[in-house]
XYZ file of C-alpha atoms in Angstrom:
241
model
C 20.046 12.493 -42.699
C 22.868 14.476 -41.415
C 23.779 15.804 -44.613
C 20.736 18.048 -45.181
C 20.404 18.973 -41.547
C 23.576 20.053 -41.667
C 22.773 22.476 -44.481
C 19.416 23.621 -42.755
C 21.901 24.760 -39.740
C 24.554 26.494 -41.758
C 21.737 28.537 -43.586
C 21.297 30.162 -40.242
C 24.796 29.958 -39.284
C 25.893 34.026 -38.296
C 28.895 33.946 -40.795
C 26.509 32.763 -43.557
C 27.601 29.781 -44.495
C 25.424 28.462 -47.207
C 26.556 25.526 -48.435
C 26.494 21.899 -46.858
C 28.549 21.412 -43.745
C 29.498 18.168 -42.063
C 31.747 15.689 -40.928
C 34.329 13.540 -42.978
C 37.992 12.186 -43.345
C 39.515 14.734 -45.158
C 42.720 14.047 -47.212
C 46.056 16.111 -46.114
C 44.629 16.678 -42.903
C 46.482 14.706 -39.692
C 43.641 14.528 -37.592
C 40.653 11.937 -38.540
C 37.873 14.085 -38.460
C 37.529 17.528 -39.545
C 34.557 20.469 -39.826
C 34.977 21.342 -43.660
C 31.872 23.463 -45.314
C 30.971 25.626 -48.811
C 30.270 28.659 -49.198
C 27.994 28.109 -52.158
C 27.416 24.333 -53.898
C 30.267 23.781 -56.361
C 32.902 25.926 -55.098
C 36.502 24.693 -52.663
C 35.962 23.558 -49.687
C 37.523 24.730 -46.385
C 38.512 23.328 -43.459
C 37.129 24.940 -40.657
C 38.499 23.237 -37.445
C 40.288 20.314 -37.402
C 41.403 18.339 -34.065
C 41.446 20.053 -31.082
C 38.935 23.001 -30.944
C 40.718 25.990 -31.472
C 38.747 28.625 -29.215
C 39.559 31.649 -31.901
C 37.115 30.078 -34.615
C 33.877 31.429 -34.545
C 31.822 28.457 -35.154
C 28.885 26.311 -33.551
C 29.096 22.847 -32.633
C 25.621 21.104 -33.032
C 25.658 17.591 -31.408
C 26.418 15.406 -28.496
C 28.832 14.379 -26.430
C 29.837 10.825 -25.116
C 28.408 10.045 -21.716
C 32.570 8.228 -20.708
C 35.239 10.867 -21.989
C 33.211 14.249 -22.915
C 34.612 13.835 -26.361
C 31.962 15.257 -29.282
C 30.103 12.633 -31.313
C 30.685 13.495 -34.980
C 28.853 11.720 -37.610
C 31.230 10.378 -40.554
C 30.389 9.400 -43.605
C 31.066 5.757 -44.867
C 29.032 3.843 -47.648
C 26.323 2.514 -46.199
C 23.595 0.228 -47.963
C 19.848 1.645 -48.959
C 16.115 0.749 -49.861
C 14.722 2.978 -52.404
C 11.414 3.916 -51.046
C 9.498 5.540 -53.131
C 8.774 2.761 -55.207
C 7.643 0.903 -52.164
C 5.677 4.255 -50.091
C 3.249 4.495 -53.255
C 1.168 0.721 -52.991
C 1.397 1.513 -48.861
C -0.421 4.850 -49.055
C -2.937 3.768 -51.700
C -3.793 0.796 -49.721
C -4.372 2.344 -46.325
C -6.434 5.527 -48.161
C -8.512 2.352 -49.700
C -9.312 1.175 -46.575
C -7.061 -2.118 -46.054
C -5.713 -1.079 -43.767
C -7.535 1.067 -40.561
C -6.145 2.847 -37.730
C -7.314 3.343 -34.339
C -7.419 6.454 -33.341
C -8.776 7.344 -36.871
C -5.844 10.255 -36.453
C -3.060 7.996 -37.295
C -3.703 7.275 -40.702
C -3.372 11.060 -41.706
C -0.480 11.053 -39.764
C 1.086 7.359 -41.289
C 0.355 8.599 -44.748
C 1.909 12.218 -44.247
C 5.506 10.474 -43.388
C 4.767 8.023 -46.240
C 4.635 10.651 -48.448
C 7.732 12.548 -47.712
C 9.340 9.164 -47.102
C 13.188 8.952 -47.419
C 15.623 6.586 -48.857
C 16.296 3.640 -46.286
C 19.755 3.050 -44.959
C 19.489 -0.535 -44.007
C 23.012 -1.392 -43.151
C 24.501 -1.581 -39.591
C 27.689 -1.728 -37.927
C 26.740 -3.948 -34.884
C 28.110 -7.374 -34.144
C 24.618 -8.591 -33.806
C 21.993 -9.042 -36.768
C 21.203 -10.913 -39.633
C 24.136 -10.279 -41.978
C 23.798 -8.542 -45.535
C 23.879 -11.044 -48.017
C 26.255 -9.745 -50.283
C 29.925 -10.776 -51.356
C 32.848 -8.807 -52.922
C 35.169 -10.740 -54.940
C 38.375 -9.896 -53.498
C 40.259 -10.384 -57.013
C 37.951 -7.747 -58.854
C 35.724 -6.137 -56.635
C 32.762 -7.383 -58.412
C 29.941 -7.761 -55.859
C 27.374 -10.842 -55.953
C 24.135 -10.595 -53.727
C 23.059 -14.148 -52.648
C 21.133 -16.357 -50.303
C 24.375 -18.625 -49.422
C 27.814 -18.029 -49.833
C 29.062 -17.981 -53.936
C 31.148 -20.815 -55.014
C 33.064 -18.185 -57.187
C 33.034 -14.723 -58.504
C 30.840 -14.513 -61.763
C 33.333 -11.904 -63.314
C 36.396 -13.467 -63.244
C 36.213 -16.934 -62.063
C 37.620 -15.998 -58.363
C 36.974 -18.070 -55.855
C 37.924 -15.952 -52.647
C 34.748 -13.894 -51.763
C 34.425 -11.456 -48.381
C 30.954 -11.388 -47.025
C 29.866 -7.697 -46.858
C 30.383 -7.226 -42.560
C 27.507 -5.023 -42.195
C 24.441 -6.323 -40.701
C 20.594 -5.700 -41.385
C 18.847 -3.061 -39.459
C 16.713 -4.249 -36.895
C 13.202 -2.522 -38.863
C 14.561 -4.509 -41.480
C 14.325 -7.945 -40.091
C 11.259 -6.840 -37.863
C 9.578 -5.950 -41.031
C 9.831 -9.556 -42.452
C 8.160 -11.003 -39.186
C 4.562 -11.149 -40.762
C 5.934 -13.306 -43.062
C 9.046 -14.847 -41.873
C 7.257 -16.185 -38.673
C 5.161 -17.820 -40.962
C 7.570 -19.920 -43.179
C 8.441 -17.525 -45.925
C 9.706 -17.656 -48.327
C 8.636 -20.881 -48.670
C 4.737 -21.597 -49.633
C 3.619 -22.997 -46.194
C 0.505 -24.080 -44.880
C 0.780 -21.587 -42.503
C 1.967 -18.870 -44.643
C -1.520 -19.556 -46.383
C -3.848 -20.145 -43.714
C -2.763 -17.201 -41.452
C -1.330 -14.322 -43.618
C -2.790 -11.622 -43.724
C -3.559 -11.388 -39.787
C -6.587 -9.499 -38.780
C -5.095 -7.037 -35.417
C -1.489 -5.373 -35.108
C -1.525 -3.513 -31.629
C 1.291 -1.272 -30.754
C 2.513 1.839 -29.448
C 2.629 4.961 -31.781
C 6.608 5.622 -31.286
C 6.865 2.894 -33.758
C 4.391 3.446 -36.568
C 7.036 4.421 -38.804
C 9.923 2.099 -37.429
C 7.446 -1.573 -37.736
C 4.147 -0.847 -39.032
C 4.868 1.115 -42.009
C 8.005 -1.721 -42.743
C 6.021 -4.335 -42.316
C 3.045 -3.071 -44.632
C 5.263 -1.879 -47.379
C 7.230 -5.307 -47.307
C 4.087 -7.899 -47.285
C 2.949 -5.571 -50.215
C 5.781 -5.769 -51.849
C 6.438 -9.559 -51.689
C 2.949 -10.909 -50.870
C 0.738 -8.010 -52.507
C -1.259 -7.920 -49.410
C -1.480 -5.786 -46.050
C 0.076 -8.058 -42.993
C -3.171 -7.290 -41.306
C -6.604 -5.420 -41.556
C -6.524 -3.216 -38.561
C -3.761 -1.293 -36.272
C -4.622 -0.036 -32.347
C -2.510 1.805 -31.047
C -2.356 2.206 -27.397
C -0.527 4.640 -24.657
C 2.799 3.987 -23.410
C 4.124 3.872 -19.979
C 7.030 6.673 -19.930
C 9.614 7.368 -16.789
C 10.296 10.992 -15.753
Protein backbone atom coordinates (compact mmCIF):
# COMPACT_ATOMS: atom_id res chain seq x y z
CA UNK A 1 0.00 0.00 0.00
CA UNK A 2 2.92 2.24 0.05
CA UNK A 3 3.24 2.39 -3.51
CA UNK A 4 0.07 4.38 -4.28
CA UNK A 5 0.31 6.48 -1.16
CA UNK A 6 3.38 7.39 -2.17
CA UNK A 7 2.03 8.74 -5.45
CA UNK A 8 -1.03 10.47 -3.67
CA UNK A 9 1.87 12.50 -1.67
CA UNK A 10 4.09 13.40 -4.57
CA UNK A 11 0.94 14.77 -6.48
CA UNK A 12 1.00 17.44 -3.85
CA UNK A 13 4.61 17.49 -3.48
CA UNK A 14 5.71 21.63 -4.11
CA UNK A 15 8.26 20.65 -6.90
CA UNK A 16 5.49 18.66 -8.66
CA UNK A 17 6.52 15.51 -8.72
CA UNK A 18 3.98 13.41 -10.43
CA UNK A 19 5.00 10.20 -10.77
CA UNK A 20 5.33 7.32 -8.09
CA UNK A 21 7.89 7.86 -5.38
CA UNK A 22 9.22 5.35 -2.90
CA UNK A 23 11.71 3.35 -1.39
CA UNK A 24 13.99 0.58 -3.01
CA UNK A 25 17.59 -0.90 -3.51
CA UNK A 26 18.70 0.86 -6.30
CA UNK A 27 21.54 -0.55 -8.51
CA UNK A 28 24.94 1.69 -8.74
CA UNK A 29 24.04 3.34 -5.71
CA UNK A 30 26.47 2.52 -2.39
CA UNK A 31 24.02 3.12 0.10
CA UNK A 32 21.02 0.42 0.59
CA UNK A 33 18.21 2.53 0.41
CA UNK A 34 17.57 5.42 -1.69
CA UNK A 35 14.49 8.16 -2.44
CA UNK A 36 14.24 7.68 -6.36
CA UNK A 37 10.83 9.19 -8.08
CA UNK A 38 9.28 10.07 -11.90
CA UNK A 39 8.42 12.82 -13.15
CA UNK A 40 5.71 11.35 -15.33
CA UNK A 41 4.98 7.23 -15.58
CA UNK A 42 7.41 5.82 -18.16
CA UNK A 43 10.14 8.20 -18.15
CA UNK A 44 14.13 7.78 -16.08
CA UNK A 45 14.13 7.72 -12.85
CA UNK A 46 16.17 9.90 -10.45
CA UNK A 47 17.68 9.54 -7.43
CA UNK A 48 16.72 12.03 -5.14
CA UNK A 49 18.67 11.48 -1.82
CA UNK A 50 20.54 8.70 -1.10
CA UNK A 51 22.26 7.94 2.47
CA UNK A 52 22.74 10.56 4.65
CA UNK A 53 20.18 13.43 4.21
CA UNK A 54 21.74 16.03 2.43
CA UNK A 55 20.08 19.31 3.97
CA UNK A 56 20.32 21.24 0.33
CA UNK A 57 17.52 18.90 -1.25
CA UNK A 58 14.29 20.27 -1.10
CA UNK A 59 12.28 17.31 -0.32
CA UNK A 60 9.72 15.89 2.38
CA UNK A 61 10.21 12.93 4.35
CA UNK A 62 6.78 11.23 5.15
CA UNK A 63 7.21 8.47 7.82
CA UNK A 64 8.52 7.37 11.13
CA UNK A 65 11.28 7.05 12.98
CA UNK A 66 12.62 4.12 15.22
CA UNK A 67 11.80 4.56 18.87
CA UNK A 68 16.13 3.10 19.72
CA UNK A 69 18.46 5.10 17.20
CA UNK A 70 16.18 8.01 15.55
CA UNK A 71 17.01 6.43 12.26
CA UNK A 72 13.86 6.85 9.52
CA UNK A 73 11.79 3.74 8.82
CA UNK A 74 11.72 3.30 5.04
CA UNK A 75 9.55 0.79 3.50
CA UNK A 76 11.45 -1.51 0.82
CA UNK A 77 10.16 -3.44 -1.54
CA UNK A 78 10.75 -7.31 -1.60
CA UNK A 79 8.35 -10.00 -3.20
CA UNK A 80 5.97 -10.71 -0.96
CA UNK A 81 3.07 -13.39 -1.37
CA UNK A 82 -0.84 -12.31 -2.14
CA UNK A 83 -4.63 -13.38 -2.05
CA UNK A 84 -6.51 -12.10 -4.92
CA UNK A 85 -9.58 -10.69 -3.42
CA UNK A 86 -11.87 -9.82 -5.58
CA UNK A 87 -12.82 -13.12 -6.45
CA UNK A 88 -13.37 -13.82 -2.82
CA UNK A 89 -15.09 -9.93 -1.69
CA UNK A 90 -18.01 -10.71 -4.29
CA UNK A 91 -19.88 -14.13 -2.44
CA UNK A 92 -19.00 -12.00 1.09
CA UNK A 93 -20.95 -8.89 0.10
CA UNK A 94 -23.82 -10.74 -1.57
CA UNK A 95 -24.23 -12.86 1.40
CA UNK A 96 -24.30 -10.24 4.13
CA UNK A 97 -26.75 -7.82 1.71
CA UNK A 98 -28.94 -11.28 1.69
CA UNK A 99 -29.17 -11.32 5.12
CA UNK A 100 -26.74 -14.30 6.33
CA UNK A 101 -25.07 -12.58 7.87
CA UNK A 102 -26.42 -9.44 10.43
CA UNK A 103 -24.64 -6.84 12.23
CA UNK A 104 -25.25 -5.21 15.40
CA UNK A 105 -25.30 -1.95 15.31
CA UNK A 106 -27.26 -2.26 11.96
CA UNK A 107 -24.40 0.55 10.88
CA UNK A 108 -21.72 -1.92 10.39
CA UNK A 109 -22.89 -3.73 7.58
CA UNK A 110 -22.87 -0.51 5.33
CA UNK A 111 -19.69 0.08 6.65
CA UNK A 112 -18.27 -3.95 6.21
CA UNK A 113 -19.61 -3.93 2.71
CA UNK A 114 -18.12 -0.39 1.70
CA UNK A 115 -14.37 -1.82 2.48
CA UNK A 116 -15.48 -5.07 0.78
CA UNK A 117 -16.07 -3.33 -2.13
CA UNK A 118 -12.97 -1.37 -2.60
CA UNK A 119 -11.16 -4.38 -1.17
CA UNK A 120 -7.41 -4.77 -2.04
CA UNK A 121 -5.16 -7.53 -2.99
CA UNK A 122 -3.97 -9.46 0.27
CA UNK A 123 -0.32 -9.65 1.11
CA UNK A 124 -0.29 -12.70 3.24
CA UNK A 125 3.35 -13.29 3.73
CA UNK A 126 5.41 -12.31 6.85
CA UNK A 127 8.84 -11.95 7.90
CA UNK A 128 8.48 -13.00 11.63
CA UNK A 129 10.08 -16.01 13.23
CA UNK A 130 6.74 -16.97 14.54
CA UNK A 131 3.68 -18.33 12.38
CA UNK A 132 2.49 -21.04 10.48
CA UNK A 133 4.97 -21.29 7.60
CA UNK A 134 3.99 -20.84 3.78
CA UNK A 135 3.75 -24.03 2.30
CA UNK A 136 5.67 -23.62 -0.63
CA UNK A 137 9.15 -25.03 -1.90
CA UNK A 138 11.70 -23.77 -4.50
CA UNK A 139 13.72 -26.32 -6.11
CA UNK A 140 17.09 -25.11 -5.60
CA UNK A 141 18.38 -26.79 -9.01
CA UNK A 142 15.71 -24.88 -11.21
CA UNK A 143 13.82 -22.57 -9.32
CA UNK A 144 10.66 -24.27 -10.05
CA UNK A 145 8.31 -23.71 -7.08
CA UNK A 146 5.88 -26.59 -5.71
CA UNK A 147 3.04 -25.53 -3.18
CA UNK A 148 2.29 -28.49 -0.81
CA UNK A 149 0.86 -29.74 2.42
CA UNK A 150 4.28 -31.65 3.45
CA UNK A 151 7.58 -31.31 2.30
CA UNK A 152 8.13 -32.67 -1.73
CA UNK A 153 10.11 -35.74 -2.13
CA UNK A 154 11.55 -34.04 -5.35
CA UNK A 155 11.17 -31.22 -7.73
CA UNK A 156 8.47 -32.07 -10.45
CA UNK A 157 10.57 -30.19 -13.18
CA UNK A 158 13.66 -31.70 -13.11
CA UNK A 159 13.80 -34.57 -10.82
CA UNK A 160 15.76 -32.47 -7.94
CA UNK A 161 15.62 -33.57 -4.81
CA UNK A 162 17.01 -30.52 -2.70
CA UNK A 163 13.95 -28.21 -2.04
CA UNK A 164 14.10 -24.77 0.33
CA UNK A 165 10.90 -24.18 2.15
CA UNK A 166 9.72 -20.62 1.25
CA UNK A 167 10.92 -18.75 4.99
CA UNK A 168 8.07 -16.49 5.08
CA UNK A 169 5.34 -17.14 7.41
CA UNK A 170 1.42 -16.70 7.22
CA UNK A 171 -0.08 -13.53 8.41
CA UNK A 172 -1.72 -13.74 11.54
CA UNK A 173 -5.57 -12.70 9.73
CA UNK A 174 -4.59 -15.48 7.74
CA UNK A 175 -4.47 -18.24 10.22
CA UNK A 176 -7.16 -16.39 12.43
CA UNK A 177 -9.37 -16.58 9.48
CA UNK A 178 -9.23 -20.46 9.32
CA UNK A 179 -10.28 -20.69 13.12
CA UNK A 180 -14.09 -21.28 12.31
CA UNK A 181 -13.04 -24.11 10.67
CA UNK A 182 -9.72 -25.23 11.76
CA UNK A 183 -10.90 -25.37 15.48
CA UNK A 184 -13.29 -27.64 14.25
CA UNK A 185 -11.20 -30.41 12.50
CA UNK A 186 -10.89 -29.10 9.00
CA UNK A 187 -10.03 -30.05 6.61
CA UNK A 188 -11.02 -33.18 7.55
CA UNK A 189 -15.00 -34.10 7.55
CA UNK A 190 -15.48 -34.24 11.39
CA UNK A 191 -18.30 -34.75 13.50
CA UNK A 192 -17.72 -31.61 14.82
CA UNK A 193 -17.00 -29.79 11.73
CA UNK A 194 -20.70 -30.95 10.93
CA UNK A 195 -22.54 -30.55 13.99
CA UNK A 196 -21.20 -27.05 14.92
CA UNK A 197 -20.25 -25.09 11.71
CA UNK A 198 -21.80 -22.56 10.95
CA UNK A 199 -21.92 -21.00 14.65
CA UNK A 200 -24.81 -18.81 15.46
CA UNK A 201 -22.87 -15.40 17.51
CA UNK A 202 -19.32 -13.80 16.63
CA UNK A 203 -18.85 -10.88 19.24
CA UNK A 204 -16.01 -8.54 18.83
CA UNK A 205 -14.71 -5.20 18.79
CA UNK A 206 -15.09 -3.05 15.57
CA UNK A 207 -11.11 -2.34 15.14
CA UNK A 208 -11.17 -5.75 13.71
CA UNK A 209 -14.09 -6.12 11.34
CA UNK A 210 -11.89 -6.01 8.50
CA UNK A 211 -8.73 -7.80 10.06
CA UNK A 212 -11.09 -11.30 11.42
CA UNK A 213 -14.58 -10.98 10.53
CA UNK A 214 -14.43 -10.15 6.99
CA UNK A 215 -11.36 -13.14 6.74
CA UNK A 216 -13.15 -15.41 8.34
CA UNK A 217 -16.51 -14.94 6.27
CA UNK A 218 -14.82 -14.78 2.95
CA UNK A 219 -12.75 -18.03 3.83
CA UNK A 220 -15.75 -20.40 5.25
CA UNK A 221 -17.44 -19.16 1.94
CA UNK A 222 -14.91 -19.96 0.02
CA UNK A 223 -14.10 -23.49 1.33
CA UNK A 224 -17.35 -24.41 3.12
CA UNK A 225 -19.91 -22.18 1.01
CA UNK A 226 -21.37 -21.01 4.18
CA UNK A 227 -21.11 -17.87 6.62
CA UNK A 228 -18.99 -19.02 9.95
CA UNK A 229 -21.94 -17.66 11.81
CA UNK A 230 -25.43 -15.90 11.53
CA UNK A 231 -24.93 -12.82 13.55
CA UNK A 232 -21.90 -10.30 14.57
CA UNK A 233 -22.15 -7.78 17.93
CA UNK A 234 -19.92 -5.66 18.17
CA UNK A 235 -19.18 -4.06 21.39
CA UNK A 236 -17.01 -0.89 22.81
CA UNK A 237 -13.50 -1.15 23.63
CA UNK A 238 -11.63 -0.14 26.62
CA UNK A 239 -8.86 2.45 25.24
CA UNK A 240 -5.82 4.10 27.49
CA UNK A 241 -5.10 7.85 27.12
Amino acid sequence: HFAPLSRTVGKGYRRGITGLGFCARSPGVSTPFSYIWWETPGSTPHILCSGTPDPAIDRHYVGGLWMRSGEAVEPLLSEQWFVKQTELAKPTIEAVQAGAVKFHPERYEQIFVAWCENIRDWCISRQLWWGHRIPVWQCDACGERVVATSRPGRCPKCGGTALTQDPDVLDTWFSSGLWPLTTLGWPEETASLNHYYPTSVLATGHEILYLWVARMVMLGLEFRNDVPFRDVFIHGIVRDK
